[in-house]
């Protein structure tokens, strides 16, 4: 039996209808932007393995640091104990995060980073003696798959069975170009009505919604309203962090600074699961008390795992290197050139680009037709040796920063091929 067949007999995969799923592709090795399958075929990883990989697969520098850490200290309970990787990573992150962030709380992934931020926000108001109940979020947002994270995410088909278990959230529309004024009005109405604890948002790019983009100007206006009405702000930079949008963090495009930031995905360069929630002194200080009930009672068995933190430090060094900064510009420039070309072609509704993220929305006349087309497009790209995973009628490129120009050209060529498939069918 092949690896894929052994998998299929016992493993339940994420976001996968197992009844109709094709055999998974067994990957045996990765190097730079390439993945190698069991059958010898090679693939360009144009989606950075679910948006996590920054510097390429099996990066030798990260591997070396991880191996060394494994032989030094693999794990220790993080209540009452600490270690060098946790401290160094926290120091490194605070140096580059938006101004005002001063404390680092570790957890395991993006969803837990969001849970922690929500708990910090809700308990902040309880601790200072003015409990507030409501959370504001974008209607199409995605903040993770645990219950709190699902609650502040879009009420989509993905979460439908759980709707009655999710707490109420005040949703506002995504302020895409043309809709800014309406969103500002919606936020203002909720702010004036009061009882709002926090506003959580994906800054500039809503990933799972289909790489939906909006401007820093309108987000600044929304944050200004929040600050005027004493509403805490939570920047979910799980996807946008570490250079994805062209700057180290999407929040760096803004004048206003968030109270809390959630990080994961690129945090370890895509090597290990790790989550971080950071906050400013205002939040942190509200938990300092002789009264033990004001403690943040949250933690995970693997909180601040030293090996994951070591990977985080290594990845951070690579991220702030000149080479990576040049790569961010190179990819953004090439994306722009390709965007200009493809947006003229028939069958294309919209092309969006922000830094290293490129999204192409195909015109979709009929949804059922398109759900079939999604598989057709995916399979076509796989045949070409390119991993491009459409979100409905939207195809996006979010590559490792080490992707070469030749590899990018092959990705673009594959997208042109998809466009041809659409107009010809
Ligand atoms: C992926 C993602 C999450 C959830 O992270 P997981 O590590 O998958 O739990 C949260 N927020 C955003 C913006 C994300 O893109």
Short mmCIF file of C-alpha atoms and ligand atoms in Angstrom, two decimals:
data_model
loop_
_atom_site.label_atom_id
_atom_site.label_comp_id
_atom_site.label_asym_id
_atom_site.label_seq_id
_atom_site.Cartn_x
_atom_site.Cartn_y
_atom_site.Cartn_z
CA UNK A 1 0.00 0.00 0.00
CA UNK A 2 1.18 3.50 -0.78
CA UNK A 3 1.50 6.10 1.98
CA UNK A 4 -1.58 7.84 0.59
CA UNK A 5 -3.64 4.65 0.75
CA UNK A 6 -2.52 3.89 4.31
CA UNK A 7 -3.49 7.47 5.19
CA UNK A 8 -6.90 7.16 3.62
CA UNK A 9 -7.80 4.09 5.63
CA UNK A 10 -7.21 5.76 9.03
CA UNK A 11 -6.82 9.56 8.85
CA UNK A 12 -9.55 12.24 8.94
CA UNK A 13 -8.30 15.38 7.19
CA UNK A 14 -9.13 19.04 7.92
CA UNK A 15 -11.73 20.84 5.79
CA UNK A 16 -12.17 17.66 3.77
CA UNK A 17 -15.31 15.72 2.82
CA UNK A 18 -13.80 12.30 3.29
CA UNK A 19 -16.50 10.54 1.26
CA UNK A 20 -15.51 12.25 -1.98
CA UNK A 21 -11.89 13.17 -1.22
CA UNK A 22 -9.31 12.01 -3.68
CA UNK A 23 -6.21 10.25 -2.39
CA UNK A 24 -4.03 12.82 -0.59
CA UNK A 25 -0.70 13.68 -2.16
CA UNK A 26 2.04 12.20 -0.02
CA UNK A 27 4.93 14.65 0.29
CA UNK A 28 8.25 13.13 1.24
CA UNK A 29 10.54 16.16 1.21
CA UNK A 30 10.61 19.92 0.87
CA UNK A 31 13.28 22.38 -0.16
CA UNK A 32 12.91 26.13 -0.71
CA UNK A 33 9.58 26.76 -2.46
CA UNK A 34 9.37 23.16 -3.68
CA UNK A 35 7.64 20.07 -2.34
CA UNK A 36 8.48 16.57 -3.57
CA UNK A 37 5.82 13.85 -3.70
CA UNK A 38 6.11 10.13 -3.08
CA UNK A 39 5.76 9.48 -6.82
CA UNK A 40 8.67 11.80 -7.62
CA UNK A 41 6.56 14.71 -8.88
CA UNK A 42 7.58 18.19 -7.70
CA UNK A 43 5.29 21.07 -6.82
CA UNK A 44 5.77 24.80 -6.37
CA UNK A 45 4.15 25.66 -3.03
CA UNK A 46 2.38 28.87 -4.13
CA UNK A 47 0.20 28.90 -1.00
CA UNK A 48 3.06 28.60 1.51
CA UNK A 49 1.47 25.47 2.98
CA UNK A 50 -1.67 27.18 4.31
CA UNK A 51 0.02 30.58 4.55
CA UNK A 52 2.59 29.57 7.15
CA UNK A 53 5.86 29.12 5.28
CA UNK A 54 8.03 32.24 4.95
CA UNK A 55 11.57 31.18 4.07
CA UNK A 56 11.13 27.92 2.21
CA UNK A 57 10.75 24.31 3.31
CA UNK A 58 13.26 22.56 5.55
CA UNK A 59 15.25 25.79 5.87
CA UNK A 60 18.77 24.80 7.02
CA UNK A 61 19.18 27.71 9.46
CA UNK A 62 15.87 27.09 11.24
CA UNK A 63 16.56 23.33 11.20
CA UNK A 64 19.94 23.86 12.83
CA UNK A 65 18.50 26.06 15.61
CA UNK A 66 15.63 23.64 16.22
CA UNK A 67 17.98 20.63 16.37
CA UNK A 68 20.23 22.43 18.84
CA UNK A 69 17.30 23.43 21.03
CA UNK A 70 15.95 19.85 21.02
CA UNK A 71 19.24 18.66 22.43
CA UNK A 72 19.33 21.41 25.06
CA UNK A 73 15.78 21.69 26.42
CA UNK A 74 12.73 20.32 24.64
CA UNK A 75 10.02 21.53 27.03
CA UNK A 76 9.35 22.82 30.51
CA UNK A 77 6.16 23.85 32.32
CA UNK A 78 5.70 27.59 31.71
CA UNK A 79 3.94 28.46 34.96
CA UNK A 80 6.68 29.29 37.44
CA UNK A 81 9.46 28.56 34.93
CA UNK A 82 10.99 30.25 31.91
CA UNK A 83 13.76 29.68 29.37
CA UNK A 84 15.97 31.56 26.97
CA UNK A 85 14.03 30.95 23.71
CA UNK A 86 10.77 32.32 25.20
CA UNK A 87 12.49 35.44 26.51
CA UNK A 88 14.52 36.08 23.35
CA UNK A 89 11.57 35.60 21.03
CA UNK A 90 9.41 37.95 23.14
CA UNK A 91 12.17 40.58 23.12
CA UNK A 92 12.58 40.21 19.36
CA UNK A 93 8.85 40.50 18.68
CA UNK A 94 8.30 43.57 20.89
CA UNK A 95 11.13 45.31 19.05
CA UNK A 96 9.27 45.12 15.75
CA UNK A 97 5.58 45.06 16.75
CA UNK A 98 3.43 48.21 16.62
CA UNK A 99 4.38 50.81 19.20
CA UNK A 100 2.86 50.27 22.64
CA UNK A 101 2.84 46.48 22.67
CA UNK A 102 4.70 45.57 25.84
CA UNK A 103 3.75 42.06 27.01
CA UNK A 104 3.76 38.66 25.28
CA UNK A 105 1.42 35.77 26.09
CA UNK A 106 2.23 32.43 24.44
CA UNK A 107 -0.21 29.81 23.19
CA UNK A 108 -0.37 27.16 20.48
CA UNK A 109 -1.86 28.48 17.23
CA UNK A 110 -3.86 31.27 15.63
CA UNK A 111 -7.18 30.23 17.12
CA UNK A 112 -5.80 30.14 20.66
CA UNK A 113 -4.07 33.49 20.11
CA UNK A 114 -7.53 34.89 19.29
CA UNK A 115 -9.19 33.15 22.26
CA UNK A 116 -6.58 34.67 24.57
CA UNK A 117 -7.11 38.17 23.12
CA UNK A 118 -10.89 37.89 23.55
CA UNK A 119 -10.51 36.68 27.13
CA UNK A 120 -8.05 39.49 27.88
CA UNK A 121 -10.48 42.04 26.45
CA UNK A 122 -13.57 40.75 28.28
CA UNK A 123 -11.76 40.25 31.58
CA UNK A 124 -10.08 43.66 31.25
CA UNK A 125 -13.48 45.35 31.60
CA UNK A 126 -14.53 43.01 34.43
CA UNK A 127 -11.26 43.63 36.28
CA UNK A 128 -11.59 47.41 36.18
CA UNK A 129 -15.16 47.17 37.43
CA UNK A 130 -17.10 48.14 34.27
CA UNK A 131 -18.03 44.87 32.57
CA UNK A 132 -18.85 45.20 28.85
CA UNK A 133 -20.40 42.50 26.76
CA UNK A 134 -20.30 43.15 23.03
CA UNK A 135 -17.58 42.33 20.53
CA UNK A 136 -17.53 43.94 17.08
CA UNK A 137 -16.11 42.03 14.09
CA UNK A 138 -16.23 42.11 10.30
CA UNK A 139 -19.11 40.11 8.86
CA UNK A 140 -16.84 38.07 6.53
CA UNK A 141 -13.96 37.63 8.92
CA UNK A 142 -12.16 34.45 9.89
CA UNK A 143 -10.43 34.24 13.26
CA UNK A 144 -10.13 30.49 13.78
CA UNK A 145 -12.01 27.27 14.47
CA UNK A 146 -12.35 27.11 18.27
CA UNK A 147 -15.67 28.31 19.74
CA UNK A 148 -14.70 31.85 20.70
CA UNK A 149 -12.83 32.31 17.44
CA UNK A 150 -15.80 30.90 15.50
CA UNK A 151 -18.13 33.30 17.34
CA UNK A 152 -16.24 36.36 16.08
CA UNK A 153 -15.96 34.86 12.57
CA UNK A 154 -18.40 34.92 9.68
CA UNK A 155 -21.64 32.98 10.20
CA UNK A 156 -20.86 30.81 7.18
CA UNK A 157 -21.80 27.28 6.15
CA UNK A 158 -18.59 26.12 7.83
CA UNK A 159 -19.93 27.03 11.29
CA UNK A 160 -23.69 26.55 10.71
CA UNK A 161 -24.10 23.49 12.99
CA UNK A 162 -22.68 25.53 15.88
CA UNK A 163 -24.45 28.86 15.44
CA UNK A 164 -26.72 28.41 18.44
CA UNK A 165 -23.67 27.79 20.65
CA UNK A 166 -21.77 30.91 19.53
CA UNK A 167 -22.02 34.13 21.53
CA UNK A 168 -23.64 37.15 19.91
CA UNK A 169 -21.34 39.44 17.96
CA UNK A 170 -22.04 42.86 16.43
CA UNK A 171 -21.01 42.45 12.81
CA UNK A 172 -20.08 45.32 10.50
CA UNK A 173 -19.44 45.10 6.76
CA UNK A 174 -15.92 44.90 5.39
CA UNK A 175 -15.09 48.46 4.21
CA UNK A 176 -14.06 47.48 0.69
CA UNK A 177 -13.56 50.41 -1.71
CA UNK A 178 -16.91 52.17 -2.11
CA UNK A 179 -18.40 50.77 1.11
CA UNK A 180 -16.27 52.72 3.57
CA UNK A 181 -18.87 55.25 4.69
CA UNK A 182 -21.47 52.56 5.38
CA UNK A 183 -19.04 50.57 7.58
CA UNK A 184 -18.01 53.69 9.47
CA UNK A 185 -21.69 54.41 10.17
CA UNK A 186 -22.30 50.85 11.36
CA UNK A 187 -19.35 50.96 13.74
CA UNK A 188 -20.35 54.38 15.05
CA UNK A 189 -23.89 53.17 15.74
CA UNK A 190 -22.62 50.23 17.80
CA UNK A 191 -20.09 52.45 19.57
CA UNK A 192 -22.75 54.98 20.53
CA UNK A 193 -25.13 52.25 21.71
CA UNK A 194 -22.37 51.28 24.15
CA UNK A 195 -21.46 48.12 26.08
CA UNK A 196 -18.74 47.27 23.50
CA UNK A 197 -15.69 45.52 24.93
CA UNK A 198 -13.59 45.20 21.78
CA UNK A 199 -13.28 45.34 18.01
CA UNK A 200 -11.38 42.44 16.41
CA UNK A 201 -10.22 42.71 12.79
CA UNK A 202 -7.90 41.27 10.17
CA UNK A 203 -5.92 44.36 9.18
CA UNK A 204 -6.03 45.27 5.45
CA UNK A 205 -6.56 41.71 4.16
CA UNK A 206 -9.28 39.23 5.15
CA UNK A 207 -7.61 35.95 4.24
CA UNK A 208 -10.23 33.23 4.37
CA UNK A 209 -12.94 35.57 3.08
CA UNK A 210 -11.00 35.38 -0.21
CA UNK A 211 -8.11 37.82 0.28
CA UNK A 212 -10.61 40.68 0.52
CA UNK A 213 -8.76 43.99 0.88
CA UNK A 214 -9.46 47.45 2.29
CA UNK A 215 -7.39 50.56 2.89
CA UNK A 216 -5.34 51.63 5.91
CA UNK A 217 -7.17 54.99 5.82
CA UNK A 218 -10.56 53.46 6.56
CA UNK A 219 -9.13 51.15 9.23
CA UNK A 220 -7.50 54.17 10.86
CA UNK A 221 -10.89 55.87 10.93
CA UNK A 222 -12.49 52.77 12.52
CA UNK A 223 -9.74 52.61 15.14
CA UNK A 224 -10.16 56.30 15.85
CA UNK A 225 -13.85 55.73 16.58
CA UNK A 226 -12.93 52.82 18.85
CA UNK A 227 -10.48 54.94 20.79
CA UNK A 228 -12.97 57.80 21.12
CA UNK A 229 -15.53 55.37 22.58
CA UNK A 230 -13.12 53.43 24.73
CA UNK A 231 -13.40 50.21 22.70
CA UNK A 232 -10.36 47.91 22.81
CA UNK A 233 -8.83 47.00 19.45
CA UNK A 234 -7.48 43.55 18.56
CA UNK A 235 -5.37 43.23 15.42
CA UNK A 236 -5.54 39.61 14.22
CA UNK A 237 -2.24 39.53 12.31
CA UNK A 238 -2.15 35.72 12.24
CA UNK A 239 -2.10 35.77 8.43
CA UNK A 240 -0.83 39.31 7.71
CA UNK A 241 2.15 39.20 10.09
CA UNK A 242 5.84 38.87 9.25
CA UNK A 243 6.02 40.66 5.91
CA UNK A 244 3.00 39.23 4.09
CA UNK A 245 1.51 42.64 3.28
CA UNK A 246 4.84 44.24 2.36
CA UNK A 247 5.63 45.66 5.81
CA UNK A 248 6.57 43.51 8.81
CA UNK A 249 3.00 43.88 10.10
CA UNK A 250 -0.11 45.24 8.39
CA UNK A 251 -0.56 47.43 11.48
CA UNK A 252 2.55 49.34 10.38
CA UNK A 253 0.46 50.95 7.60
CA UNK A 254 -1.69 52.63 10.27
CA UNK A 255 -1.49 55.74 12.40
CA UNK A 256 -3.53 54.22 15.23
CA UNK A 257 -2.06 51.43 17.32
CA UNK A 258 -3.99 48.35 18.49
CA UNK A 259 -4.33 47.32 22.15
CA UNK A 260 -3.66 43.67 21.33
CA UNK A 261 -2.05 41.72 18.48
CA UNK A 262 -2.54 38.03 17.59
CA UNK A 263 0.24 36.15 15.80
CA UNK A 264 0.79 32.61 14.56
CA UNK A 265 1.17 31.14 11.02
CA UNK A 266 4.49 32.79 9.97
CA UNK A 267 5.65 33.10 13.59
CA UNK A 268 7.94 30.06 13.32
CA UNK A 269 8.49 30.46 9.59
CA UNK A 270 6.03 27.63 9.09
CA UNK A 271 7.96 25.00 11.01
CA UNK A 272 6.06 24.49 14.27
CA UNK A 273 2.73 25.38 15.86
CA UNK A 274 3.00 28.44 18.10
CA UNK A 275 0.70 31.34 18.92
CA UNK A 276 1.31 34.70 20.52
CA UNK A 277 -1.02 37.37 21.89
CA UNK A 278 0.62 40.65 22.77
CA UNK A 279 -0.91 43.59 24.63
CA UNK A 280 -0.09 47.06 25.87
CA UNK A 281 0.38 48.18 29.49
CA UNK A 282 -3.22 49.37 29.74
CA UNK A 283 -4.47 45.78 29.34
CA UNK A 284 -1.71 44.15 31.34
CA UNK A 285 -1.99 46.49 34.31
CA UNK A 286 -5.70 45.72 34.72
CA UNK A 287 -4.76 42.15 35.65
CA UNK A 288 -2.27 43.17 38.37
CA UNK A 289 -3.99 42.82 41.74
CA UNK A 290 -3.77 41.26 45.18
CA UNK A 291 -7.18 39.83 44.39
CA UNK A 292 -6.34 36.48 42.75
CA UNK A 293 -9.61 36.43 40.79
CA UNK A 294 -8.16 39.13 38.51
CA UNK A 295 -5.54 36.67 37.17
CA UNK A 296 -5.71 35.61 33.53
CA UNK A 297 -6.49 31.93 34.10
CA UNK A 298 -5.44 30.61 30.73
CA UNK A 299 -2.66 28.33 29.55
CA UNK A 300 -1.85 25.29 27.45
CA UNK A 301 0.36 22.30 28.20
CA UNK A 302 2.80 23.32 25.48
CA UNK A 303 2.69 27.07 26.18
CA UNK A 304 5.95 28.68 25.00
CA UNK A 305 7.43 25.38 23.89
CA UNK A 306 11.21 26.03 23.72
CA UNK A 307 11.69 24.25 20.38
CA UNK A 308 8.89 26.27 18.75
CA UNK A 309 10.29 29.47 20.28
CA UNK A 310 13.76 28.62 18.93
CA UNK A 311 12.22 28.21 15.48
CA UNK A 312 10.51 31.58 16.00
CA UNK A 313 13.78 33.31 16.81
CA UNK A 314 15.53 31.81 13.78
CA UNK A 315 12.65 32.74 11.51
CA UNK A 316 12.54 36.28 12.88
CA UNK A 317 16.25 36.73 12.15
CA UNK A 318 15.65 35.64 8.57
CA UNK A 319 12.54 37.83 8.27
CA UNK A 320 14.28 41.07 9.21
CA UNK A 321 17.34 40.27 7.07
CA UNK A 322 18.06 42.48 4.09
CA UNK A 323 17.65 39.52 1.76
CA UNK A 324 14.08 38.92 2.89
CA UNK A 325 13.20 42.61 2.74
CA UNK A 326 14.45 42.66 -0.87
CA UNK A 327 12.43 39.54 -1.63
CA UNK A 328 9.26 41.20 -0.30
CA UNK A 329 9.78 44.07 -2.74
CA UNK A 330 10.69 41.78 -5.60
CA UNK A 331 7.58 39.64 -5.16
CA UNK A 332 5.29 42.67 -4.74
CA UNK A 333 6.67 44.28 -7.92
CA UNK A 334 6.25 41.12 -9.96
CA UNK A 335 2.74 40.58 -8.56
CA UNK A 336 1.84 44.15 -9.62
CA UNK A 337 3.10 43.65 -13.16
CA UNK A 338 1.18 40.40 -13.51
CA UNK A 339 -1.94 41.94 -11.94
CA UNK A 340 -1.93 44.71 -14.57
CA UNK A 341 -1.73 42.12 -17.32
CA UNK A 342 -4.30 39.62 -16.10
CA UNK A 343 -6.97 42.09 -15.03
CA UNK A 344 -7.51 43.06 -18.69
CA UNK A 345 -8.44 39.52 -19.67
CA UNK A 346 -11.99 38.18 -20.08
CA UNK A 347 -13.40 36.06 -17.25
CA UNK A 348 -11.61 38.09 -14.58
CA UNK A 349 -13.81 40.13 -12.23
CA UNK A 350 -11.19 41.68 -9.97
CA UNK A 351 -7.51 41.45 -9.15
CA UNK A 352 -6.30 42.44 -5.68
CA UNK A 353 -2.76 42.76 -4.44
CA UNK A 354 -1.12 43.78 -1.19
CA UNK A 355 2.59 43.06 -0.77
CA UNK A 356 3.25 39.37 -1.40
CA UNK A 357 -0.47 38.52 -1.54
CA UNK A 358 -2.13 38.35 -4.95
CA UNK A 359 -5.79 37.40 -5.44
CA UNK A 360 -7.63 36.90 -8.71
CA UNK A 361 -11.40 36.72 -8.61
CA UNK A 362 -12.97 34.97 -11.58
CA UNK A 363 -16.39 36.04 -12.76
CA UNK A 364 -18.84 33.45 -11.42
CA UNK A 365 -22.20 33.32 -13.14
CA UNK A 366 -23.52 30.24 -11.41
CA UNK A 367 -22.37 28.96 -8.04
CA UNK A 368 -22.92 25.24 -8.57
CA UNK A 369 -21.09 25.51 -11.86
CA UNK A 370 -18.29 27.16 -9.97
CA UNK A 371 -18.05 24.61 -7.23
CA UNK A 372 -17.16 22.13 -9.98
CA UNK A 373 -14.85 24.65 -11.53
CA UNK A 374 -13.01 24.99 -8.22
CA UNK A 375 -11.95 21.34 -8.47
CA UNK A 376 -11.15 21.72 -12.17
CA UNK A 377 -8.87 24.70 -11.44
CA UNK A 378 -7.22 22.99 -8.49
CA UNK A 379 -6.55 19.82 -10.46
CA UNK A 380 -5.29 21.79 -13.45
CA UNK A 381 -2.73 23.59 -11.27
CA UNK A 382 -1.64 20.33 -9.66
CA UNK A 383 -1.06 18.84 -13.11
CA UNK A 384 1.15 21.83 -13.89
CA UNK A 385 3.11 21.15 -10.68
CA UNK A 386 1.80 24.21 -8.86
CA UNK A 387 -0.15 24.18 -5.59
CA UNK A 388 -2.89 26.82 -5.89
CA UNK A 389 -5.93 26.19 -3.68
CA UNK A 390 -8.92 28.26 -4.80
CA UNK A 391 -11.25 29.83 -2.25
CA UNK A 392 -14.45 29.40 -4.27
CA UNK A 393 -13.99 31.48 -7.43
CA UNK A 394 -10.89 33.19 -6.05
CA UNK A 395 -7.38 32.02 -6.75
CA UNK A 396 -4.58 33.47 -4.67
CA UNK A 397 -0.80 33.40 -4.51
CA UNK A 398 0.89 33.75 -1.12
CA UNK A 399 4.34 32.30 -1.72
CA UNK A 400 7.37 31.60 0.46
CA UNK A 401 9.61 34.68 0.18
CA UNK A 402 12.43 32.63 -1.35
CA UNK A 403 10.35 31.74 -4.42
CA UNK A 404 12.47 32.43 -7.51
CA UNK A 405 11.44 34.61 -10.45
CA UNK A 406 11.30 31.51 -12.66
CA UNK A 407 9.01 29.78 -10.19
CA UNK A 408 6.79 32.87 -9.94
CA UNK A 409 6.57 32.96 -13.74
CA UNK A 410 5.42 29.36 -13.73
CA UNK A 411 2.75 30.21 -11.15
CA UNK A 412 1.55 33.14 -13.29
CA UNK A 413 1.54 30.96 -16.39
CA UNK A 414 -0.63 28.45 -14.55
CA UNK A 415 -3.09 31.22 -13.64
CA UNK A 416 -3.21 32.32 -17.30
CA UNK A 417 -3.98 28.70 -18.12
CA UNK A 418 -6.86 28.76 -15.62
CA UNK A 419 -8.21 31.91 -17.20
CA UNK A 420 -8.11 30.17 -20.60
CA UNK A 421 -9.93 27.15 -19.16
CA UNK A 422 -12.69 29.44 -17.88
CA UNK A 423 -13.29 31.42 -21.06
CA UNK A 424 -13.23 28.26 -23.18
CA UNK A 425 -15.69 26.24 -21.14
C1 LIG B 1 -5.48 31.00 10.07
C2 LIG B 1 -6.02 32.12 10.84
C3 LIG B 1 -6.43 31.98 12.17
C4 LIG B 1 -6.42 30.64 12.87
O1 LIG B 1 -5.14 30.13 13.03
P1 LIG B 1 -4.94 28.56 13.26
O2 LIG B 1 -3.48 28.44 13.58
O3 LIG B 1 -5.31 27.90 11.98
O4 LIG B 1 -5.81 28.17 14.39
C5 LIG B 1 -6.86 33.09 12.85
N1 LIG B 1 -6.92 34.29 12.25
C6 LIG B 1 -6.54 34.47 10.98
C7 LIG B 1 -6.59 35.84 10.40
C8 LIG B 1 -6.10 33.40 10.22
O5 LIG B 1 -5.76 33.57 8.93
#
